[in-house]
mmCIF file of C-alpha atoms in Angstrom:
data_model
loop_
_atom_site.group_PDB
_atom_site.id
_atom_site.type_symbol
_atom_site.label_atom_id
_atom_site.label_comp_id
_atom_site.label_asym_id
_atom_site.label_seq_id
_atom_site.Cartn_x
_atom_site.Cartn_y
_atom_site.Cartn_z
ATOM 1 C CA UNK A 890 5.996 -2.300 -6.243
ATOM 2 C CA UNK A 891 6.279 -5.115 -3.729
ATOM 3 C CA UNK A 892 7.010 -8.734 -5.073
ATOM 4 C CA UNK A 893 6.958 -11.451 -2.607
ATOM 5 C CA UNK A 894 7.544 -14.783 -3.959
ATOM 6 C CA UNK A 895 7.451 -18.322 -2.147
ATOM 7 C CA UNK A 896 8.081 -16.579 1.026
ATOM 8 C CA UNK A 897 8.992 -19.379 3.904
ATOM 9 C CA UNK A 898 9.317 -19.208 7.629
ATOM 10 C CA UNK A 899 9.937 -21.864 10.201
ATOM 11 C CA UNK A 900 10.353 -22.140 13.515
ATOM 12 C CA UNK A 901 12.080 -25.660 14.544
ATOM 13 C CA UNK A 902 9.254 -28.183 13.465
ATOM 14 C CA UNK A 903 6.053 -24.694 13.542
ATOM 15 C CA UNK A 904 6.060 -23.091 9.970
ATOM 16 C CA UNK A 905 4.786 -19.815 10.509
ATOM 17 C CA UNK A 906 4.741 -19.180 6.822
ATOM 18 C CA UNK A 907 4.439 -21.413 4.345
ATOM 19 C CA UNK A 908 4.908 -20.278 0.533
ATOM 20 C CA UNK A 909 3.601 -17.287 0.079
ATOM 21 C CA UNK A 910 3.742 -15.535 -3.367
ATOM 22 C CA UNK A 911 1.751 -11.857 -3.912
ATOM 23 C CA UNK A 912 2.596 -8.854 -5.737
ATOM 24 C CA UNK A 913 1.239 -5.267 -4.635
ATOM 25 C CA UNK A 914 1.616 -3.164 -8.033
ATOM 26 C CA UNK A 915 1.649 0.772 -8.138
ATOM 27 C CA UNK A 916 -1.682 2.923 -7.504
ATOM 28 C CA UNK A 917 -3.200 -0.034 -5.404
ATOM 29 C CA UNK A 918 -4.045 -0.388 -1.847
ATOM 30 C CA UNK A 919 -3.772 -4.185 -1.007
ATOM 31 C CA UNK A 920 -5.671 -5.509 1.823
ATOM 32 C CA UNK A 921 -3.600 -8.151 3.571
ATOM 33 C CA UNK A 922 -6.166 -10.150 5.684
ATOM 34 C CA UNK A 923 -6.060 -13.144 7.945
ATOM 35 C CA UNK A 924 -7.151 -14.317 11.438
ATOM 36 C CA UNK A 925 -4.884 -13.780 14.980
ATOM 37 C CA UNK A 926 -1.393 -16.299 14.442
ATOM 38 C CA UNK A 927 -2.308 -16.490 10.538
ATOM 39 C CA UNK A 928 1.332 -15.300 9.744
ATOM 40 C CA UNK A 929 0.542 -11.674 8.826
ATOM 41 C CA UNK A 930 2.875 -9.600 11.045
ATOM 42 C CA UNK A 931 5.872 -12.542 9.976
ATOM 43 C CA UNK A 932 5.474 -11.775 6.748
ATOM 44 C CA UNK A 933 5.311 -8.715 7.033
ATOM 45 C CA UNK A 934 8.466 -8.427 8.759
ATOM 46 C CA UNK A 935 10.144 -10.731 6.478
ATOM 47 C CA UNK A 936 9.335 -7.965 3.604
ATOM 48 C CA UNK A 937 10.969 -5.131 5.774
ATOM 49 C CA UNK A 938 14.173 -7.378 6.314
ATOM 50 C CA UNK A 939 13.374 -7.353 10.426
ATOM 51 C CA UNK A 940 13.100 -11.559 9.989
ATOM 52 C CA UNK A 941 15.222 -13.686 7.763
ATOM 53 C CA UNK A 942 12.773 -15.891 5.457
ATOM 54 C CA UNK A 943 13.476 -19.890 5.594
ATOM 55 C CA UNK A 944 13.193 -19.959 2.128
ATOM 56 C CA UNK A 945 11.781 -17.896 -1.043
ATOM 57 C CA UNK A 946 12.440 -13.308 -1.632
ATOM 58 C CA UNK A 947 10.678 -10.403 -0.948
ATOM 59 C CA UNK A 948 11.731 -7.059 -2.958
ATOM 60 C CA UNK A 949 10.614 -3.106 -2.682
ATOM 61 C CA UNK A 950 11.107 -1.196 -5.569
ATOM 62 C CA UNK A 951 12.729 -4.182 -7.260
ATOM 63 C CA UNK A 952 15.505 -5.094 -4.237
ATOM 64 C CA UNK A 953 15.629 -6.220 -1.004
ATOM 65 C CA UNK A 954 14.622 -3.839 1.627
ATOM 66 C CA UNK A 955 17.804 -4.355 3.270
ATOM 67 C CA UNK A 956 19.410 -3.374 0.389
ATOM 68 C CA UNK A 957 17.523 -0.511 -0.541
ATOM 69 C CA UNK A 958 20.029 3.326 0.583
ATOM 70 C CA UNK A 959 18.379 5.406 2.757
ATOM 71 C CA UNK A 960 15.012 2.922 2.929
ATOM 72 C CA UNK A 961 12.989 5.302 4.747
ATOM 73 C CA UNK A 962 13.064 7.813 2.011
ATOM 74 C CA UNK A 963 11.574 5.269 -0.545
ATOM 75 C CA UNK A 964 9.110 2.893 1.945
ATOM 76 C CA UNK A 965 7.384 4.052 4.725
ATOM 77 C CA UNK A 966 6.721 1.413 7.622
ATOM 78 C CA UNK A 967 4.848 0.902 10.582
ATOM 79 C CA UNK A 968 4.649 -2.269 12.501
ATOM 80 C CA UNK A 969 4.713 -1.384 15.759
ATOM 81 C CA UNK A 970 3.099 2.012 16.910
ATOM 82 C CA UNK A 971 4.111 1.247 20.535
ATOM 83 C CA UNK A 972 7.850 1.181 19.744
ATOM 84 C CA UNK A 973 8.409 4.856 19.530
ATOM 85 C CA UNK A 974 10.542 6.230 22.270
ATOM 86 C CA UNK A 975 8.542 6.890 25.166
ATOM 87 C CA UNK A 976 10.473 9.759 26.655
ATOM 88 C CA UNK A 977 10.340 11.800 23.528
ATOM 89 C CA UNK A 978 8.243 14.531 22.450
ATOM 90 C CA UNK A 979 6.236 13.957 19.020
ATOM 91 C CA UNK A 980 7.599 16.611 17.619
ATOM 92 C CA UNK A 981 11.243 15.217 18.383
ATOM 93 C CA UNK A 982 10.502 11.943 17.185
ATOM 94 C CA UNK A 983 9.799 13.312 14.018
ATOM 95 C CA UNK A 984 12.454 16.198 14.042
ATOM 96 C CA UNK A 985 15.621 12.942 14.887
ATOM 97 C CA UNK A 986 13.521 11.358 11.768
ATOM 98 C CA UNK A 987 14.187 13.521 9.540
ATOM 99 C CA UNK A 988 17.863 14.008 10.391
ATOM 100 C CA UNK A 989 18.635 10.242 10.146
ATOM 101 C CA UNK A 990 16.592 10.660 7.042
ATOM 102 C CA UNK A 991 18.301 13.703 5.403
ATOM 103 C CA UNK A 992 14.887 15.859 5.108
ATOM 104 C CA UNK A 993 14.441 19.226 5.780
ATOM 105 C CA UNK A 994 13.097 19.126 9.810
ATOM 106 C CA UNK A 995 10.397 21.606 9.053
ATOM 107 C CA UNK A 996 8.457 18.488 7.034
ATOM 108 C CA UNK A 997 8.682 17.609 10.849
ATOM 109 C CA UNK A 998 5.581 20.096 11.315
ATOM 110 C CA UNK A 999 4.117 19.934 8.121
ATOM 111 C CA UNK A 1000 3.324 15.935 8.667
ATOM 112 C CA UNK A 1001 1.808 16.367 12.096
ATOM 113 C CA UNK A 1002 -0.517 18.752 10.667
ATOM 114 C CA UNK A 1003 -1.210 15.944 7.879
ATOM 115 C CA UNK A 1004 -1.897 13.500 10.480
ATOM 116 C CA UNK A 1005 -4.106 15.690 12.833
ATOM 117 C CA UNK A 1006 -1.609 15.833 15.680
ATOM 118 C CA UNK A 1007 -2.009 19.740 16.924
ATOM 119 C CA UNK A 1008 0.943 21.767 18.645
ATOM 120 C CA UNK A 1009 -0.410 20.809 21.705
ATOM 121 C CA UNK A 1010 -0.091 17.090 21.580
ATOM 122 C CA UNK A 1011 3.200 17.454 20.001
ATOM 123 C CA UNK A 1012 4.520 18.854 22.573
ATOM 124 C CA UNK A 1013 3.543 16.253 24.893
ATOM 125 C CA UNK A 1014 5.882 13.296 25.482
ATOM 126 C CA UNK A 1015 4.815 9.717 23.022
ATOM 127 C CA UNK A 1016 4.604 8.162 26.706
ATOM 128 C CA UNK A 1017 1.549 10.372 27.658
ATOM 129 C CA UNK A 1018 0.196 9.069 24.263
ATOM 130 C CA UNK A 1019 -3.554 7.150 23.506
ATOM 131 C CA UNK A 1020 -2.826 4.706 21.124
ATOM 132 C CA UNK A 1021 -4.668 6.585 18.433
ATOM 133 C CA UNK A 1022 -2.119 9.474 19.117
ATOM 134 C CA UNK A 1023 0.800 6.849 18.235
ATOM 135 C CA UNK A 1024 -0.580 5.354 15.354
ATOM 136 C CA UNK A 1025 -1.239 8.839 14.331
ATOM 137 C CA UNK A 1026 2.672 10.046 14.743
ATOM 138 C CA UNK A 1027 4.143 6.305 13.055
ATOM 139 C CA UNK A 1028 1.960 7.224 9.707
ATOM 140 C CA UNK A 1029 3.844 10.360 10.149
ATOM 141 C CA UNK A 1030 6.808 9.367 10.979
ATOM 142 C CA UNK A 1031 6.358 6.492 8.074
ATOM 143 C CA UNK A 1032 5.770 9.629 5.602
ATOM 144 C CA UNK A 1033 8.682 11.584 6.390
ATOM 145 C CA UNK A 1034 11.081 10.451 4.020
ATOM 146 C CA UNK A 1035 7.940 10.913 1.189
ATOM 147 C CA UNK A 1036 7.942 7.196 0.453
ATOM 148 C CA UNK A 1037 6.735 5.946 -3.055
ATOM 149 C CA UNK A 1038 5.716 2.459 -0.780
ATOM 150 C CA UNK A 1039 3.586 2.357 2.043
ATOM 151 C CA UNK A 1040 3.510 -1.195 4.700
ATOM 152 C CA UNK A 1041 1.078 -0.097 7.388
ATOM 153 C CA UNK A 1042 0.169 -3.385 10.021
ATOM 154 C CA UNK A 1043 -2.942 -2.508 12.064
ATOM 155 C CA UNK A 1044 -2.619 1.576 11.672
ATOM 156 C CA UNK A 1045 -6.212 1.868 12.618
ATOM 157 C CA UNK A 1046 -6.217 0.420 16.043
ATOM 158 C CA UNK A 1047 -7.264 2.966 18.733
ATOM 159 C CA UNK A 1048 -8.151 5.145 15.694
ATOM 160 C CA UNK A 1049 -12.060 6.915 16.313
ATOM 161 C CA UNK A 1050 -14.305 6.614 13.908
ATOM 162 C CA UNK A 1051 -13.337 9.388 12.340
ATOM 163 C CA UNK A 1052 -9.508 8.809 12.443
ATOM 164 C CA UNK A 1053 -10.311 5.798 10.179
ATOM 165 C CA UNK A 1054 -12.119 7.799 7.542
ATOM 166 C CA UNK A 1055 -8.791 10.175 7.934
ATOM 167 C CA UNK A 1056 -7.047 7.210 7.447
ATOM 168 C CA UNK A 1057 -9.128 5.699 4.150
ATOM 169 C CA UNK A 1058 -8.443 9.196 2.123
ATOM 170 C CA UNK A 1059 -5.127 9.451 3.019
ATOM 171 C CA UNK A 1060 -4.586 5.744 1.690
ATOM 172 C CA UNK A 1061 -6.558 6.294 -1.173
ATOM 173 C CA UNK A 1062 -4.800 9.919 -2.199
ATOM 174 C CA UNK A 1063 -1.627 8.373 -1.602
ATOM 175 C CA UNK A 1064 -2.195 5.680 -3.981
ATOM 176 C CA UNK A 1065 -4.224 8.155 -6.071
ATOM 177 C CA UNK A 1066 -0.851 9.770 -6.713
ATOM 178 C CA UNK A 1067 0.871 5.936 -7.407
ATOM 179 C CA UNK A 1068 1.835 5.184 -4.533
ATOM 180 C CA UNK A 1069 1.680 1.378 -3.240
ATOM 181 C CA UNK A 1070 0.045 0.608 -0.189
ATOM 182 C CA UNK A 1071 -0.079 -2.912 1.674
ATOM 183 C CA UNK A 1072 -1.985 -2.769 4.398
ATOM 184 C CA UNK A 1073 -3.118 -5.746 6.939
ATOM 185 C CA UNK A 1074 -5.996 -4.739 9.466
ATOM 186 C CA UNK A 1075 -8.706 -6.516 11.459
ATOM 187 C CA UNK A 1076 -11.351 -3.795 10.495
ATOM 188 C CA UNK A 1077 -12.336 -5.635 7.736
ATOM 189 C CA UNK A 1078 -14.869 -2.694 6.378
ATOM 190 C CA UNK A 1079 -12.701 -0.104 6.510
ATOM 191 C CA UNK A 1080 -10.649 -2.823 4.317
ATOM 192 C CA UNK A 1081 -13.072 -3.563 1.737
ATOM 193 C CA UNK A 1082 -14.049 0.734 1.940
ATOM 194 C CA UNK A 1083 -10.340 1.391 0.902
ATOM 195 C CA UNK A 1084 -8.519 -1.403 -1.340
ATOM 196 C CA UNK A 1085 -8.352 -2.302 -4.345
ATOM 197 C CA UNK A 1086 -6.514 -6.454 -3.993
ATOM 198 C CA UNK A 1087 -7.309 -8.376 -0.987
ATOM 199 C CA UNK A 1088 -4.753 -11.158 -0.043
ATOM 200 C CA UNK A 1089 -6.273 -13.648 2.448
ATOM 201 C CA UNK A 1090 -3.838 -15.765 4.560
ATOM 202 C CA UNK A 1091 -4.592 -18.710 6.654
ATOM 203 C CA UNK A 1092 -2.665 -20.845 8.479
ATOM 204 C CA UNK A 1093 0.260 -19.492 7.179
ATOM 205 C CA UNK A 1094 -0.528 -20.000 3.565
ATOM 206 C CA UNK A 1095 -2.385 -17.962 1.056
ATOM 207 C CA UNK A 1096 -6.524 -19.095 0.637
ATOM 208 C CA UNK A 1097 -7.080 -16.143 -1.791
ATOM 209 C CA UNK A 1098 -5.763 -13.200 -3.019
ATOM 210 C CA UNK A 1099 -7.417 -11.414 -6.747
ATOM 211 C CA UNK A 1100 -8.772 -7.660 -7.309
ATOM 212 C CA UNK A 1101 -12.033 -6.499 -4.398
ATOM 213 C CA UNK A 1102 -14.892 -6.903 -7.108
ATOM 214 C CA UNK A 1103 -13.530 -10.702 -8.672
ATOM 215 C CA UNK A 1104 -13.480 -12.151 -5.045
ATOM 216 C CA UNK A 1105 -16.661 -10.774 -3.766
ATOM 217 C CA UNK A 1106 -18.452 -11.721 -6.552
ATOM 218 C CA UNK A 1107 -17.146 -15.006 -7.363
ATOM 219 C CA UNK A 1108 -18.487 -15.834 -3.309
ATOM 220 C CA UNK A 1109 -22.000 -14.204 -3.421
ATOM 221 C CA UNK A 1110 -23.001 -16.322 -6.596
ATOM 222 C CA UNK A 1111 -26.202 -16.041 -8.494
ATOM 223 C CA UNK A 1112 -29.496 -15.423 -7.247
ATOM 224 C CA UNK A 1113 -32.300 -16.547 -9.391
ATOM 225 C CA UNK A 1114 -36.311 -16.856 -9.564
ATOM 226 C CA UNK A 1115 -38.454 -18.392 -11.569
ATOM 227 C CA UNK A 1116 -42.160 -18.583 -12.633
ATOM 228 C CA UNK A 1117 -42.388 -22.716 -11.332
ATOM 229 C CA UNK A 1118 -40.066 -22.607 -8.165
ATOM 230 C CA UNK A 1119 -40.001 -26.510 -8.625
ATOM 231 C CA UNK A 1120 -39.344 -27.028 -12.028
ATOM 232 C CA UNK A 1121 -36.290 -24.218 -11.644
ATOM 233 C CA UNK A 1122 -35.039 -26.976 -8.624
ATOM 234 C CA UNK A 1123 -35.260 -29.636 -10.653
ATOM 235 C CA UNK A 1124 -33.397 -28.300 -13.907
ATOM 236 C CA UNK A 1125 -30.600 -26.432 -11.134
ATOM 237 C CA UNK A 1126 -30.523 -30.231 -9.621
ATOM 238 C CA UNK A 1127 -30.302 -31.615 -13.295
ATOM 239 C CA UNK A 1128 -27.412 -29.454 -14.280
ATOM 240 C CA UNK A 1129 -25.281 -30.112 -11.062
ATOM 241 C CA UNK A 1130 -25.752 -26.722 -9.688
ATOM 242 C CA UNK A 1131 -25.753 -26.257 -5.982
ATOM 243 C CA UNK A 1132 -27.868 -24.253 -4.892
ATOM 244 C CA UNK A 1133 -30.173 -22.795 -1.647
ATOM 245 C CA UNK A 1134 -33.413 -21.295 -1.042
ATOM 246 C CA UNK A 1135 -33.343 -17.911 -0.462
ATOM 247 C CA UNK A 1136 -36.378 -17.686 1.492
ATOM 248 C CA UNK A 1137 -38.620 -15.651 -0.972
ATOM 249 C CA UNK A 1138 -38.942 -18.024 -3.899
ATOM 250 C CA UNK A 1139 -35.791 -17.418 -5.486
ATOM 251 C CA UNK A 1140 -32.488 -20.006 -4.864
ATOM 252 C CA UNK A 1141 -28.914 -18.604 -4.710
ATOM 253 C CA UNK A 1142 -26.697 -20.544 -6.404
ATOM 254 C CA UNK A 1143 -23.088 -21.284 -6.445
ATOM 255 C CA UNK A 1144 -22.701 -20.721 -10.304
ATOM 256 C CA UNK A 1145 -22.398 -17.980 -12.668
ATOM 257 C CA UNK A 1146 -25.461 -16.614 -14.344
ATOM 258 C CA UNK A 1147 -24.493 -18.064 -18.020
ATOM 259 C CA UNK A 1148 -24.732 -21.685 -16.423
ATOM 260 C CA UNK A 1149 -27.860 -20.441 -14.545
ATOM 261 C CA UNK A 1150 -29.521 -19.405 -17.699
ATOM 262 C CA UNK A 1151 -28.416 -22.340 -19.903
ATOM 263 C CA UNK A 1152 -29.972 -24.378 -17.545
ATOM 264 C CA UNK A 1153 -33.178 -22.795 -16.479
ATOM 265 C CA UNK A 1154 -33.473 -22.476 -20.504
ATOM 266 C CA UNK A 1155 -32.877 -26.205 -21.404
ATOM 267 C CA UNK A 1156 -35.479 -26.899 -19.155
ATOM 268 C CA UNK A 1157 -38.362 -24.402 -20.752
ATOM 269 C CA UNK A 1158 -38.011 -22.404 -17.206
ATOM 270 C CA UNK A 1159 -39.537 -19.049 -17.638
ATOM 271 C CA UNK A 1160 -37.437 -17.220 -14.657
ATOM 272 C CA UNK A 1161 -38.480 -13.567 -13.679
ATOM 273 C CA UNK A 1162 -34.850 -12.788 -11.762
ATOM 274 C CA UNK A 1163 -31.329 -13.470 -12.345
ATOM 275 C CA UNK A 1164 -28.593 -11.334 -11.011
ATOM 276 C CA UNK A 1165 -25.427 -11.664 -9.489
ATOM 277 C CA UNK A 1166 -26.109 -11.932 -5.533
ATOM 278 C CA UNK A 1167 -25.467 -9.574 -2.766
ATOM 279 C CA UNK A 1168 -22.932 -11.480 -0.927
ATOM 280 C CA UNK A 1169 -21.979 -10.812 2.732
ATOM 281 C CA UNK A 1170 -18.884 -8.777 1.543
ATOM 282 C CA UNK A 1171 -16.087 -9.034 2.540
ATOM 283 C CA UNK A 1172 -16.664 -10.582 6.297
ATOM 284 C CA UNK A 1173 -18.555 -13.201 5.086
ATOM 285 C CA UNK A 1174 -15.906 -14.262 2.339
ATOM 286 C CA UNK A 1175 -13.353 -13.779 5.012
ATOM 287 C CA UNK A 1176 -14.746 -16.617 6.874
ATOM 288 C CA UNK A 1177 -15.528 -19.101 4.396
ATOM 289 C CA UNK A 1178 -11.952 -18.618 3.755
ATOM 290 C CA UNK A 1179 -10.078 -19.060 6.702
ATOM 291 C CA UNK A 1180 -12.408 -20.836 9.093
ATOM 292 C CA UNK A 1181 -11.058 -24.161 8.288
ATOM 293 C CA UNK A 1182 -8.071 -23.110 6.475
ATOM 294 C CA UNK A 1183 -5.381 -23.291 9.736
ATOM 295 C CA UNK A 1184 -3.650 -26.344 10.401
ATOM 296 C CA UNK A 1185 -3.223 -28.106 14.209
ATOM 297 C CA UNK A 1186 -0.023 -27.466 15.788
ATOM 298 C CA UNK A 1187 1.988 -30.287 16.513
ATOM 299 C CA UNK A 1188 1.470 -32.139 19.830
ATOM 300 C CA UNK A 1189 3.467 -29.416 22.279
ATOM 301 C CA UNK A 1190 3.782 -27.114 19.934
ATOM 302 C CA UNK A 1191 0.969 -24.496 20.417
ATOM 303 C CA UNK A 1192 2.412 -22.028 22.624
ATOM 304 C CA UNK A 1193 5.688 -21.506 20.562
ATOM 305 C CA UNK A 1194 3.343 -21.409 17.008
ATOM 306 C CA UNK A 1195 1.437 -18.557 18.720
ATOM 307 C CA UNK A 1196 4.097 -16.585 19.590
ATOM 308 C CA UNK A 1197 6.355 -17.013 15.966
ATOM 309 C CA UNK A 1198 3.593 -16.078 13.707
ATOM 310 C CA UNK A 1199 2.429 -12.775 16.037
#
């Protein structure tokens, strides 16, 4: 379980964060979405205790991560796939892991078999590494400890197309088993493929958050046809639905179907269609939502906004 609540963070006079509440319950992947400077990776960090919050509490398992023994053997984290040390083998990384973890050093092996590093590329030194080798080795080294948490920023980068399916059935098995996964990522269908919650952060502040299937339905609307295209207009117009033309004779309409049908039936409309509409999924909600969600920076302020809320 991961319970953030009124999260803060400011800068001088740039808040990077501004009250940010979300909870990421047991057996759920939660898809923690928002454009470049949104305030992601800062809230991210101020869950894993790396940066102080202004104001407002994030816990893990109920506590602070700071306060949490031995963290690594309860959440696994990756923020950063390019901070492993570069002189180091993989298998090393993971073998001083597990000592400063207190697991047995042959899981060492068993998790870069789990992650699809071969003997080979273990061997090698993390310096020598493609970026989908690293994020590859921080999943594993973020499973070591067999977390019951998972906080995974941007683990698919560099990943091939098939190290992101990898990576969308481990997710899903490890929350299959109840584990709790948040995970932020620009690859926004892999995203909607693997979660269950999105949370959608703009500007620093939250612009939606609710389970996959109640946000991309409440965007795509209603679609609707009727026998007399005009007189289903005029009773949409009557009833203070907006709506648009769809381009085939039906109109998509930014209301549920109940107040579609009440008012294509008040007005004798015999329709022939009415269905929930297929929305853009998730990229097109994602954009709706943030594209004029993000405040302007104060005068002078840009450059030090960008680089707090990376």
């Amino acid at each position: 379980m991961i319970e953030v609540e009124g999260l803060t963070k400011r800068y001088g006079d740039v808040t990077a964060v501004a009250d940010v509440s979300f909870t990421c319950a047991p057996g759920t992947v939660t898809g923690f979405l928002g454009p470049n400077g949104a305030g992601k990776s800062t809230t991210m960090r101020m869950i894993c205790g790396l940066t102080p919050p202004t104001e407002g509490s994030a816990t893990v398992k109920g506590v602070p991560y700071r306060r949490i023994a031995n963290p690594g053997r309860h959440v696994g984290v990756l923020l950063d796939a390019g901070a492993q040390h570069a002189g180091r083998t993989g298998r090393e990384t993971l073998r001083l892991t597990a000592q400063i973890l207190g697991v047995d050093p042959a899981r060492a092996d068993r998790m870069l078999e789990v992650v699809g590093l071969p003997a080979k590329a273990a061997r090698r030194r993390v310096g020598g590494y493609s970026l989908g080798m690293r994020q590859r080795l921080g999943i594993a080294q973020a499973l070591m400890g067999d977390p019951s948490v998972l906080i995974l920023d941007e683990p698919a980068n560099g990943l091939d197309p098939e190290g992101i399916y990898w990576m969308r059935t481990l997710l899903r098995d490890f929350a299959g088993r109840g584990g709790t996964v948040l995970l932020s990522s620009h690859l926004l269908r892999e995203v909607e493929a693997v979660a269950d919650r999105f949370v959608v952060i703009a500007g620093g502040r939250i612009a939606a958050q609710g389970a996959k299937e109640e946000l991309l339905s409440r965007h795509g609307g209603t679609r609707v046809r009727g026998e007399d295209p005009g007189a289903l207009g005029a009773a949409l117009t009557g009833a203070g639905l907006a709506f648009r033309t769809a381009g085939d004779g039906a109109f998509l309409v930014d209301a549920d179907a109940g107040a579609v049908g009440r008012a294509a039936a008040r007005a004798g409309v015999v329709l022939l269609e009415l269905r929930q509409a297929d929305g853009g999924g998730l990229e097109e909600l994602f954009l709706s939502l943030t594209a004029a969600a993000a405040p302007s920076a104060p005068a002078g302020a840009t450059g030090k906004a960008e680089e707090a809320v990376r």
